[in-house]
XYZ file of C-alpha atoms in Angstrom:
752
model
C 18.787 17.143 14.156
C 15.703 19.044 15.248
C 15.059 19.405 18.929
C 12.087 17.506 20.324
C 9.618 19.970 21.790
C 6.512 17.962 22.627
C 6.451 14.465 24.123
C 3.118 12.903 24.937
C 2.260 9.399 26.073
C 0.338 6.982 23.891
C -2.815 7.693 25.839
C -3.271 10.908 23.833
C -5.394 9.247 21.182
C -6.563 12.485 19.559
C -3.053 12.902 18.264
C -3.370 9.544 16.577
C -6.565 9.912 14.684
C -7.302 13.612 14.380
C -10.865 14.868 14.301
C -13.304 12.248 13.082
C -15.679 13.289 10.335
C -19.128 13.970 11.706
C -21.376 11.001 11.043
C -25.022 11.423 11.906
C -27.248 8.345 12.129
C -30.066 8.648 9.612
C -32.278 5.760 10.615
C -34.176 3.877 7.897
C -36.601 2.733 10.578
C -38.076 4.341 13.663
C -35.845 3.696 16.704
C -37.342 1.736 19.527
C -38.097 3.986 22.500
C -35.259 3.750 24.972
C -35.896 2.711 28.552
C -34.107 4.636 31.276
C -31.302 2.527 32.686
C -29.055 4.556 34.957
C -25.519 3.392 35.634
C -26.372 3.235 39.344
C -29.301 0.925 38.673
C -27.130 -1.214 36.405
C -24.357 -1.448 38.988
C -26.775 -2.394 41.780
C -28.467 -5.055 39.645
C -25.243 -6.634 38.397
C -23.531 -6.733 41.779
C -26.600 -8.170 43.516
C -26.742 -10.857 40.852
C -23.071 -11.662 41.280
C -23.619 -12.256 45.006
C -25.942 -15.111 44.049
C -23.554 -16.696 41.555
C -21.350 -19.661 42.291
C -17.759 -19.628 41.085
C -18.736 -22.122 38.370
C -21.499 -19.816 37.155
C -19.175 -16.817 37.141
C -16.576 -18.577 35.025
C -19.393 -19.795 32.780
C -20.102 -16.192 31.842
C -16.532 -16.003 30.535
C -17.070 -18.940 28.165
C -18.335 -18.863 24.582
C -19.445 -21.904 22.600
C -20.364 -22.727 19.016
C -24.122 -23.145 18.778
C -24.295 -25.321 15.692
C -23.733 -28.519 17.644
C -26.621 -28.099 20.088
C -28.056 -31.462 21.137
C -25.882 -33.433 18.710
C -24.183 -35.295 21.552
C -21.310 -34.776 23.936
C -18.598 -33.985 21.430
C -15.453 -32.180 22.523
C -16.223 -28.487 22.729
C -19.876 -28.968 21.863
C -22.774 -27.122 23.449
C -24.793 -29.534 25.613
C -27.665 -29.371 28.067
C -25.226 -30.062 30.876
C -23.432 -26.774 30.234
C -26.719 -24.852 30.422
C -27.740 -26.680 33.607
C -24.506 -25.674 35.354
C -24.668 -22.068 34.101
C -21.492 -22.463 32.102
C -22.488 -20.680 28.882
C -22.020 -16.927 28.607
C -22.210 -16.545 24.847
C -22.974 -18.553 21.708
C -21.630 -17.821 18.235
C -22.393 -18.855 14.666
C -26.155 -19.309 14.954
C -28.597 -16.903 13.341
C -32.309 -16.593 12.755
C -35.038 -15.823 15.264
C -36.402 -19.367 15.449
C -32.960 -20.934 15.928
C -31.888 -18.454 18.583
C -35.172 -18.604 20.464
C -34.651 -22.345 20.920
C -31.199 -21.747 22.364
C -32.279 -18.952 24.681
C -35.291 -20.966 25.862
C -33.070 -23.943 26.594
C -30.760 -21.735 28.614
C -33.601 -20.074 30.523
C -35.270 -23.425 31.274
C -32.171 -25.250 32.455
C -29.919 -22.652 34.118
C -30.354 -21.831 37.807
C -30.057 -18.040 37.650
C -31.583 -17.553 34.189
C -28.795 -15.271 32.967
C -29.424 -14.613 29.237
C -26.971 -15.822 26.639
C -25.248 -13.275 24.368
C -25.508 -14.255 20.678
C -22.597 -13.399 18.367
C -22.010 -13.757 14.623
C -19.371 -12.795 12.051
C -21.336 -10.020 10.343
C -18.359 -8.683 8.419
C -20.002 -7.055 5.389
C -23.667 -7.803 5.762
C -25.866 -10.483 7.254
C -28.407 -11.667 4.659
C -27.997 -8.713 2.328
C -24.293 -8.860 1.492
C -22.469 -5.591 0.883
C -19.068 -5.304 -0.804
C -16.169 -6.665 1.211
C -14.587 -4.138 3.618
C -11.505 -3.576 1.430
C -13.828 -2.839 -1.467
C -15.932 -0.392 0.551
C -12.824 1.404 1.771
C -12.123 2.313 -1.868
C -15.235 4.486 -1.821
C -13.488 6.784 0.697
C -17.057 7.548 1.787
C -17.274 7.479 5.593
C -20.979 8.216 5.597
C -21.661 5.290 3.258
C -19.600 2.915 5.389
C -21.488 4.090 8.469
C -24.753 3.333 6.658
C -23.763 -0.166 5.488
C -22.553 -1.099 8.986
C -25.787 0.295 10.420
C -27.875 -1.629 7.874
C -25.978 -4.830 8.659
C -26.660 -4.233 12.362
C -30.370 -3.640 11.752
C -30.650 -6.796 9.661
C -28.562 -8.994 11.977
C -30.317 -7.798 15.111
C -33.662 -8.478 13.426
C -32.492 -12.090 13.205
C -31.639 -12.135 16.900
C -27.924 -11.276 16.850
C -26.545 -9.108 19.689
C -22.890 -8.822 18.746
C -20.748 -8.854 15.601
C -17.059 -9.677 15.315
C -16.361 -6.565 13.246
C -14.845 -4.230 12.228
C -11.482 -5.737 11.423
C -9.159 -2.739 11.601
C -5.791 -4.368 10.919
C -3.604 -2.254 8.647
C -2.342 -4.495 5.819
C 0.627 -3.661 3.595
C 1.147 -7.164 2.196
C -1.469 -8.319 -0.334
C -0.282 -11.909 0.025
C -2.073 -11.905 3.385
C -5.577 -13.201 2.693
C -7.318 -11.155 5.363
C -6.455 -7.891 3.654
C -9.952 -8.355 2.184
C -11.517 -7.639 5.605
C -9.795 -4.339 6.338
C -9.332 -0.835 4.970
C -5.986 -1.171 3.228
C -2.504 0.139 3.837
C -2.949 3.634 5.285
C -3.304 4.222 9.018
C -4.999 7.621 8.815
C -7.742 6.428 6.455
C -8.121 3.110 8.307
C -8.669 4.987 11.578
C -11.432 7.102 10.071
C -13.109 4.030 8.595
C -12.775 2.100 11.862
C -14.621 4.826 13.757
C -17.335 5.059 11.106
C -18.022 1.325 11.152
C -18.074 1.121 14.959
C -20.598 3.953 15.072
C -22.633 2.259 12.354
C -22.900 -1.116 14.086
C -23.643 0.572 17.428
C -25.874 3.329 15.994
C -28.715 2.754 18.478
C -26.954 0.644 21.062
C -29.099 -0.814 23.803
C -32.072 -1.313 21.514
C -32.921 -4.391 19.449
C -31.966 -2.796 16.112
C -28.279 -2.333 16.902
C -25.389 -4.653 17.795
C -22.165 -4.513 19.745
C -19.108 -3.991 17.551
C -15.786 -5.736 18.134
C -12.439 -4.178 17.207
C -10.161 -6.916 15.931
C -7.514 -8.295 15.880
C -5.530 -6.637 18.642
C -2.820 -6.123 17.434
C -0.590 -6.147 14.296
C -2.248 -9.263 12.854
C -1.958 -7.607 9.431
C 1.862 -7.670 9.453
C 2.760 -11.398 9.519
C 6.060 -12.673 8.183
C 5.857 -13.321 4.421
C 2.128 -12.525 4.487
C 1.350 -15.965 5.944
C -1.730 -15.928 8.146
C -1.075 -16.493 11.876
C 2.692 -16.027 11.426
C 4.753 -14.100 14.009
C 5.027 -10.315 13.891
C 8.194 -8.435 14.781
C 7.977 -4.639 14.773
C 9.755 -1.697 16.300
C 7.711 0.013 18.981
C 7.588 3.167 16.868
C 6.085 1.268 13.903
C 3.649 -0.553 16.184
C 2.593 2.789 17.687
C 2.435 4.730 14.459
C 0.991 2.241 11.978
C -0.894 -0.557 13.706
C -2.288 0.779 16.993
C -4.105 3.969 15.866
C -7.154 2.297 14.241
C -7.783 0.443 17.508
C -7.508 3.647 19.498
C -9.983 5.188 17.057
C -12.392 2.354 17.902
C -12.041 3.061 21.613
C -12.705 6.753 21.000
C -15.770 5.797 18.933
C -17.162 3.847 21.893
C -16.579 0.267 20.753
C -17.952 -2.202 23.293
C -15.663 -5.194 22.723
C -12.168 -6.103 21.523
C -10.780 -9.361 20.126
C -7.223 -10.488 20.734
C -5.107 -11.513 17.746
C -3.781 -14.977 16.901
C -0.244 -13.793 16.264
C 2.676 -13.123 18.545
C 3.966 -9.546 18.747
C 7.693 -9.192 19.342
C 7.810 -12.676 20.844
C 4.672 -12.588 23.011
C 1.354 -13.996 21.696
C -1.257 -11.233 21.720
C -3.759 -13.464 23.537
C -1.290 -13.798 26.424
C 0.077 -10.256 26.329
C -0.811 -8.365 29.513
C 0.963 -5.237 28.328
C -1.392 -5.036 25.343
C -4.675 -6.126 26.909
C -4.366 -4.518 30.324
C -1.612 -1.914 30.539
C -2.265 -0.289 27.159
C -5.899 -1.050 26.335
C -7.432 -0.629 29.772
C -5.081 1.492 31.846
C -3.793 3.922 29.213
C -6.674 4.024 26.742
C -9.445 3.616 29.306
C -11.336 0.863 27.472
C -14.343 -0.151 29.576
C -15.767 -3.074 27.575
C -14.682 -6.703 27.475
C -12.097 -8.642 25.460
C -12.808 -11.951 23.723
C -10.168 -14.324 22.382
C -10.178 -15.409 18.766
C -11.240 -18.954 17.873
C -9.281 -21.449 20.060
C -6.587 -18.795 20.540
C -6.269 -19.522 24.268
C -5.522 -23.187 23.657
C -3.119 -22.188 20.882
C -0.812 -20.594 23.442
C 0.521 -24.140 23.823
C 1.339 -24.311 20.107
C 3.124 -20.957 20.396
C 5.330 -22.641 22.984
C 4.633 -20.214 25.830
C 2.253 -22.523 27.736
C 2.870 -26.179 28.512
C -0.607 -27.253 29.617
C -4.222 -26.207 29.128
C -4.146 -24.757 32.614
C -1.044 -22.700 31.795
C -2.757 -21.369 28.658
C -5.999 -20.433 30.422
C -4.078 -18.776 33.241
C -1.868 -16.782 30.857
C -4.749 -15.521 28.725
C -6.951 -14.563 31.672
C -4.165 -12.761 33.505
C -3.309 -10.938 30.281
C -6.819 -9.477 30.190
C -8.857 -11.786 27.928
C -12.292 -11.775 29.575
C -14.096 -14.281 27.355
C -12.711 -17.541 25.990
C -13.953 -18.421 22.483
C -14.841 -22.062 21.746
C -12.071 -24.174 23.320
C -13.660 -24.388 26.788
C -10.411 -23.891 28.701
C -11.764 -21.277 31.097
C -14.569 -23.596 32.188
C -12.149 -26.499 32.566
C -9.296 -24.701 34.308
C -10.059 -21.379 36.003
C -12.109 -22.676 38.930
C -9.202 -24.829 40.083
C -6.862 -21.859 39.610
C -9.020 -19.659 41.833
C -9.261 -22.292 44.534
C -5.501 -22.872 44.446
C -4.776 -19.143 44.656
C -3.319 -18.771 41.166
C -6.141 -16.413 40.182
C -7.670 -13.741 42.385
C -11.447 -14.003 42.699
C -11.643 -10.217 42.351
C -10.148 -10.531 38.846
C -12.804 -13.097 37.934
C -15.491 -10.783 39.316
C -14.177 -7.849 37.271
C -14.433 -9.816 34.007
C -17.843 -11.237 34.909
C -19.122 -7.760 35.744
C -18.061 -6.427 32.332
C -19.997 -9.170 30.549
C -23.095 -8.882 32.740
C -23.112 -5.113 32.215
C -23.027 -5.703 28.461
C -26.075 -7.954 28.720
C -27.846 -5.495 30.990
C -27.208 -2.611 28.588
C -28.895 -4.607 25.809
C -31.978 -5.052 27.984
C -31.632 -8.838 28.041
C -32.332 -9.103 31.771
C -35.615 -7.274 31.226
C -36.502 -9.490 28.282
C -34.133 -12.232 27.078
C -36.189 -12.481 23.875
C -36.372 -8.794 22.975
C -34.261 -9.303 19.828
C -36.359 -12.304 18.780
C -39.299 -10.934 16.787
C -40.392 -12.985 13.767
C -42.466 -10.145 12.328
C -39.559 -7.707 12.443
C -37.262 -10.315 10.928
C -39.647 -10.764 7.977
C -39.983 -7.003 7.471
C -36.321 -6.027 7.781
C -34.219 -8.845 6.361
C -33.576 -8.393 2.621
C -35.879 -5.374 2.524
C -35.824 -3.117 -0.515
C -33.916 -0.433 1.368
C -31.194 -2.986 2.154
C -31.006 -4.075 -1.483
C -30.835 -0.470 -2.720
C -28.027 0.317 -0.280
C -26.112 -2.801 -1.346
C -26.257 -1.661 -4.976
C -25.140 1.860 -4.089
C -22.240 0.561 -2.001
C -21.097 -1.819 -4.737
C -21.104 0.959 -7.341
C -19.191 3.305 -5.032
C -16.547 0.672 -4.271
C -15.503 -0.094 -7.842
C -12.282 1.405 -9.179
C -11.666 2.172 -12.844
C -8.009 1.277 -13.396
C -7.737 1.719 -17.168
C -9.927 3.186 -19.903
C -8.038 3.557 -23.183
C -9.822 5.447 -25.959
C -12.851 6.004 -23.694
C -13.868 2.368 -24.134
C -16.209 2.812 -21.179
C -18.978 3.562 -20.665
C -20.507 1.234 -23.216
C -23.455 2.424 -25.229
C -26.800 0.912 -24.310
C -27.316 0.633 -28.059
C -24.526 -1.942 -28.343
C -25.974 -4.779 -30.393
C -23.673 -7.731 -29.759
C -21.867 -8.473 -26.500
C -19.670 -11.458 -25.705
C -19.735 -12.095 -21.940
C -16.919 -14.429 -20.972
C -15.308 -15.669 -17.777
C -15.723 -17.827 -14.663
C -17.331 -14.971 -12.708
C -19.684 -13.757 -15.435
C -22.598 -15.926 -14.362
C -21.589 -16.829 -10.839
C -23.634 -16.355 -7.667
C -21.676 -17.872 -4.795
C -18.169 -16.502 -5.404
C -19.092 -12.846 -5.945
C -20.188 -12.383 -2.316
C -16.600 -12.967 -1.180
C -15.446 -14.557 2.060
C -17.333 -14.120 5.347
C -20.676 -13.904 3.589
C -22.561 -14.548 6.861
C -26.005 -15.921 5.945
C -26.036 -14.587 2.411
C -27.774 -16.889 -0.035
C -26.776 -17.587 -3.624
C -30.392 -17.277 -4.739
C -30.416 -13.588 -3.769
C -27.358 -12.696 -5.859
C -27.680 -10.854 -9.166
C -25.034 -12.190 -11.545
C -23.270 -10.019 -14.113
C -25.189 -11.841 -16.838
C -28.466 -11.047 -15.064
C -27.407 -7.447 -14.436
C -26.680 -6.779 -18.120
C -29.968 -8.397 -19.128
C -31.767 -6.246 -16.557
C -30.064 -3.170 -17.999
C -30.464 -3.812 -21.714
C -33.430 -6.160 -21.959
C -34.008 -7.750 -25.362
C -32.247 -4.965 -27.282
C -28.922 -6.788 -27.218
C -27.540 -10.100 -28.464
C -25.735 -11.335 -25.356
C -23.657 -14.466 -25.801
C -22.264 -16.000 -22.596
C -19.416 -18.523 -22.445
C -17.650 -19.432 -19.206
C -14.343 -19.908 -21.017
C -12.479 -21.596 -18.165
C -12.641 -22.510 -14.509
C -10.549 -20.908 -11.777
C -8.066 -23.737 -11.324
C -8.769 -26.451 -13.898
C -6.087 -26.603 -16.635
C -8.644 -27.259 -19.384
C -8.873 -24.890 -22.360
C -11.777 -26.761 -23.926
C -14.028 -23.688 -24.006
C -11.430 -21.325 -25.458
C -12.581 -21.919 -29.019
C -16.240 -21.184 -28.240
C -15.194 -18.117 -26.267
C -13.117 -16.924 -29.227
C -16.002 -17.462 -31.659
C -18.345 -15.482 -29.404
C -15.748 -12.713 -29.165
C -15.300 -12.531 -32.965
C -19.054 -12.138 -33.478
C -19.366 -9.375 -30.879
C -19.053 -5.609 -30.903
C -17.415 -5.674 -27.465
C -16.060 -8.343 -25.131
C -16.716 -8.218 -21.397
C -14.467 -10.637 -19.512
C -15.294 -11.182 -15.831
C -12.296 -12.802 -14.154
C -10.590 -12.986 -10.771
C -10.278 -15.047 -7.621
C -12.648 -17.499 -6.004
C -14.133 -16.100 -2.808
C -12.028 -18.352 -0.592
C -8.783 -17.510 -2.320
C -8.770 -14.561 0.089
C -9.863 -14.401 3.699
C -8.692 -16.200 6.817
C -5.962 -18.785 6.221
C -5.999 -17.876 2.508
C -2.555 -16.392 1.956
C -1.198 -16.598 -1.594
C 2.425 -16.438 -2.731
C 1.567 -15.910 -6.413
C -0.857 -13.056 -7.028
C -1.659 -13.581 -10.696
C -5.056 -14.481 -12.091
C -5.429 -18.134 -11.090
C -5.754 -20.984 -13.566
C -5.991 -20.292 -17.304
C -7.600 -16.855 -17.039
C -4.633 -14.895 -18.426
C -4.455 -17.337 -21.335
C -8.199 -16.852 -21.871
C -7.670 -13.082 -22.076
C -4.874 -13.645 -24.612
C -7.303 -15.636 -26.736
C -10.017 -12.999 -26.481
C -7.548 -10.249 -27.371
C -6.896 -11.953 -30.703
C -10.537 -11.416 -31.712
C -9.647 -7.769 -32.376
C -12.624 -6.319 -30.493
C -12.609 -3.903 -27.554
C -11.860 -5.953 -24.427
C -13.353 -4.805 -21.104
C -12.011 -6.717 -18.113
C -14.043 -6.751 -14.905
C -11.850 -8.029 -12.098
C -13.234 -9.520 -8.885
C -10.769 -10.181 -6.077
C -10.234 -9.854 -2.364
C -6.787 -8.305 -2.633
C -4.533 -6.392 -5.019
C -3.220 -8.707 -7.721
C -0.195 -8.443 -10.017
C -1.874 -7.274 -13.212
C 0.912 -6.022 -15.458
C -0.025 -8.510 -18.181
C -3.771 -7.981 -17.739
C -3.258 -4.235 -17.943
C -1.684 -4.706 -21.375
C -4.405 -7.087 -22.548
C -7.382 -4.920 -21.559
C -8.713 -1.801 -23.241
C -10.610 -1.036 -20.039
C -10.128 -2.529 -16.594
C -12.535 -2.253 -13.658
C -11.625 -3.558 -10.201
C -15.044 -4.605 -8.921
C -13.714 -6.537 -5.887
C -16.384 -8.877 -4.475
C -19.480 -6.678 -4.841
C -21.986 -8.761 -2.865
C -25.684 -9.422 -3.384
C -26.222 -6.698 -5.989
C -23.095 -7.604 -7.968
C -24.562 -7.758 -11.482
C -26.731 -4.675 -11.246
C -23.840 -2.604 -9.896
C -21.417 -3.842 -12.570
C -23.962 -3.015 -15.259
C -24.504 0.451 -13.769
C -20.780 1.134 -14.123
C -20.253 -0.458 -17.537
C -23.180 1.303 -19.190
C -22.728 4.721 -17.614
C -25.676 4.913 -15.216
C -23.010 5.406 -12.575
C -19.681 7.194 -12.981
C -16.755 5.439 -11.260
C -15.485 7.340 -8.220
C -13.548 4.764 -6.185
C -9.822 5.045 -5.527
C -7.439 2.384 -4.287
C -6.684 2.017 -0.592
C -4.061 -0.643 -1.262
C -1.294 -0.361 -3.850
C -1.151 -2.863 -6.727
C 2.442 -4.087 -7.264
C 4.023 -4.874 -10.595
C 5.205 -8.213 -9.243
C 5.244 -10.209 -6.018
C 8.924 -9.486 -5.415
C 8.072 -5.876 -4.493
C 5.889 -6.930 -1.553
C 5.374 -5.536 1.059
C 4.536 -2.464 -0.989
C 2.941 0.746 0.237
C 3.113 4.393 -0.654
C 4.373 5.858 2.634
C 7.651 3.979 2.899
C 10.449 5.542 4.929
C 13.303 7.395 3.299
C 16.639 5.746 2.653
C 20.136 7.149 2.201
C 19.892 6.794 -1.571
C 16.438 8.009 -2.574
C 14.554 6.372 -5.406
C 14.165 9.492 -7.519
C 14.949 7.489 -10.639
C 13.209 4.253 -11.626
C 16.239 1.995 -11.148
C 18.410 3.872 -8.613
C 17.594 3.311 -4.969
C 18.863 1.287 -2.058
C 15.375 -0.177 -1.917
C 15.522 -1.186 -5.550
C 15.183 -4.315 -7.619
C 17.411 -4.404 -10.668
C 14.744 -6.073 -12.806
C 11.658 -3.901 -12.178
C 11.110 -0.168 -11.650
C 10.577 1.244 -8.175
C 6.889 1.842 -8.591
C 3.538 0.194 -8.267
C 1.376 -0.629 -11.260
C -1.457 1.314 -9.605
C -0.569 3.473 -6.581
C -2.474 4.171 -3.397
C -5.233 6.712 -3.990
C -5.433 5.962 -7.725
C -8.667 5.679 -9.661
C -10.055 7.001 -12.951
C -13.450 8.439 -13.880
C -15.534 8.806 -17.024
C -15.069 12.529 -16.638
C -11.855 14.478 -16.063
C -10.770 16.832 -13.291
C -8.212 19.610 -13.430
C -6.555 21.055 -10.344
C -5.742 24.715 -9.944
C -2.674 25.823 -8.043
C -2.875 24.822 -4.397
C -2.952 27.730 -1.983
C -1.379 27.750 1.462
C 0.683 30.166 3.592
C 4.412 29.726 3.927
C 4.131 28.933 7.606
C 1.633 27.678 10.165
C -0.515 30.134 12.098
C 0.403 30.909 15.712
C -2.478 28.671 16.857
C -0.865 25.710 15.068
C -3.265 25.532 12.136
C -2.669 25.744 8.396
C -5.347 26.286 5.746
C -4.711 24.571 2.429
C -7.058 24.967 -0.530
C -7.333 24.045 -4.176
C -9.886 24.593 -6.937
C -10.938 21.408 -8.725
C -12.795 21.710 -12.042
C -14.799 19.018 -13.800
C -13.550 19.420 -17.364
C -15.235 16.356 -18.821
C -18.669 15.380 -20.110
C -20.138 13.703 -17.027
C -21.051 14.837 -13.544
C -18.728 13.065 -11.163
C -17.072 12.737 -7.778
C -13.399 13.363 -7.101
C -11.451 12.298 -4.006
C -9.057 15.159 -3.286
C -6.119 14.033 -1.148
C -3.717 15.915 1.107
C -0.331 14.554 2.150
C 2.413 15.883 4.423
C 6.123 15.041 4.694
C 8.493 16.052 7.488
C 11.656 17.160 5.688
C 14.110 16.823 8.602
C 13.337 14.972 11.829
C 15.060 13.214 14.694
C 13.927 9.869 13.265
C 13.646 8.693 9.654
C 10.203 9.661 8.394
C 8.011 8.459 5.508
C 8.282 10.135 2.121
C 4.671 11.291 2.549
C 1.648 10.587 4.727
C -2.054 11.062 4.070
C -3.443 13.722 6.438
C -6.743 14.666 4.830
C -9.198 13.907 2.047
C -12.502 15.155 0.697
C -14.845 13.329 -1.649
C -16.641 16.048 -3.596
C -19.362 15.928 -6.218
C -18.700 18.312 -9.106
C -21.169 18.753 -11.988
C -19.588 18.903 -15.432
C -18.161 22.316 -16.243
C -18.205 23.458 -12.610
C -15.468 24.132 -10.058
C -15.328 23.149 -6.404
C -13.191 25.020 -3.871
C -11.770 22.391 -1.506
C -10.323 23.501 1.832
C -8.261 21.482 4.306
C -7.116 22.445 7.774
C -3.853 20.876 8.919
C -3.008 20.999 12.621
C 0.480 20.939 14.086
C -0.535 18.003 16.270
C -0.930 15.941 13.068
C 2.729 16.481 12.127
C 4.225 14.342 14.883
C 5.368 10.747 15.182
C 5.886 7.994 17.749
C 9.401 7.145 18.882
C 10.678 3.821 20.177
C 9.753 4.794 23.724
C 6.160 5.091 22.475
C 6.189 8.817 23.078
C 4.446 11.109 20.596
C 6.792 13.843 19.377
C 6.048 17.016 17.407
C 9.091 18.879 16.130
C 9.381 22.300 14.477
C 10.843 22.707 11.010
C 10.028 22.569 7.309
C 7.249 20.369 5.948
C 6.145 19.526 2.431
C 2.391 19.903 1.999
C 0.977 18.121 -1.045
C -2.437 18.027 -2.709
C -3.610 15.960 -5.652
C -5.625 13.120 -7.128
C -3.539 10.202 -5.831
C -0.378 9.520 -3.859
C 1.873 10.137 -6.882
C 0.261 12.985 -8.837
C 0.669 15.821 -6.337
C 1.428 19.517 -6.105
C 3.864 20.443 -3.364
C 4.732 23.500 -1.261
C 7.099 24.000 1.655
C 5.641 25.254 4.930
C 7.423 26.234 8.136
C 6.273 25.510 11.641
C 8.272 27.153 14.351
C 7.620 27.161 18.051
């Protein structure tokens, strides 16, 4: 066993996430001139205001309501004039649009005593009106700058419609594709997820304090992506080392990136619901990490502490969540109903209430809402910004960059623009609503370009394009199979657009069977019999089990849910105006029985060097994924020279690793060069490999790019079960290649 030489507490976040890539805001519009608001001025204003507030009004700032029920009557949990009159509304969610929000803010300012502005929030997960690819899709671009730009664009568009705050990014690491919310995150790898988390936080908050930026929210704290059996909301049980090493780092990356808010998770963690977990919300997040913003619960999560069985009454639930460190209560109204009595009875210290209220008032002050409660509410700006051409162009670019070419036998793709007869088949081939995916905010079907439209836009009248839906997603009918087969027989190429419905992934959308739903596999069997090249375009919110589809298709493109510019982006890829460059951030299993499946599994006593010989084996399938993490093809080809690195780390703890990558094909293209490290002998069992660096490089055909990585000793460590970060000397494997399986390897020594 190697001797531990460095032990650092979890507060040392730089050891978690490394050096973030530099991301420079490149504004598509002129920033609004910033007013000078010193922290001293802010503090004086907020504390003077708090002296005027009643206890009811203070607790009101900690309460968030759904705005859609305004003036519809005194329903349970609804937003009524009475709440405004008593100053009991701090924030409103799920309402967008300048006219709608102006009515709400005016009502608040007319009826409330102290005229404290309301904070407007919305789930802007991957776009507001212009819908970008889902977050899992975008992560497959491995392009941090692009993800910064799409988050920034979403912030500009949402804020132009009056929104102050988005409940994004979701930074939960997900290693189980059965879990529906994998669609909202960045996949299975902690290192990559941490980089993406920081990029998206900086994008949403690119010009924070001005009315063209929004507050970001890191969610769901913590380990929501590791539920039992992949069932949403289910309990999570993890060792402290796994919690520290896999699930906490993306949240620490958000703190380091300056995120303004956090959201607690629905799930319990090692027996304690996150929403009632003081160790998480206060000891770790605030005291160790130094988070200065405020924490909001998830929807009804405070009340759900009763369902967890850790609170008997509403009062118990409100008390537990508030004492844990949840500043703002989303939707269930428990803080307004319970906390005032708790303060007066001595169960809650007034100073704790004041601390939470001050955090929320400071957030409103920093947005300039006390100067002008309507400063985000500009109809002219809304008309100019929302669905502008720059937004549409960015949506198309992001969709193209997110798509992953999984198979391309006999160079089936790209298709020639001179192709005369195309059969376009499938339930997603001419669909507008499903291709935006879940959490489509205020995206409208009318704005979506379908695949049918995209191909027509690309080829015009030069092609005979015959469209047949073929089947529905779930209906058992095969009535259209014969017409689909006839169209396929008369074509030069078949394009089948298949996959999930949008709400087959997302919140509360876990699936036990990850095959193409309904009769879609049978439809592909029918099309295959036509004897024509079969191109399958897959749209989904998660990895699916595609072993059969892989055999049916000549070419297979994972397009995910591409968003508003779906059809144009798909056509760009299929007809070669764009060269695929995406690579998977979540492994695709052969079958559901392999789940949870991820590339950086820990070693066992009987390694899986052979397909069927491992303690972590199944006797009926090989120990491999159908498509591994980091995998993705291109229309061109790349060859790797021999990787270069010294035999041991430099005295300063750094190691330079380089490799020449040559574009040996016929197209200019981008390659994502990946670097992995494995600790050969450690005091705890370590993963077989871990991603520690990547570069996405553009290489013209026939040219070579020299790619250089710098590995630091601090990146070689791990978290133990005391949540201490340990770096140990010894031998390490350093690996470079095109995906997590096709790698060159060299041994390197680090000695103290």
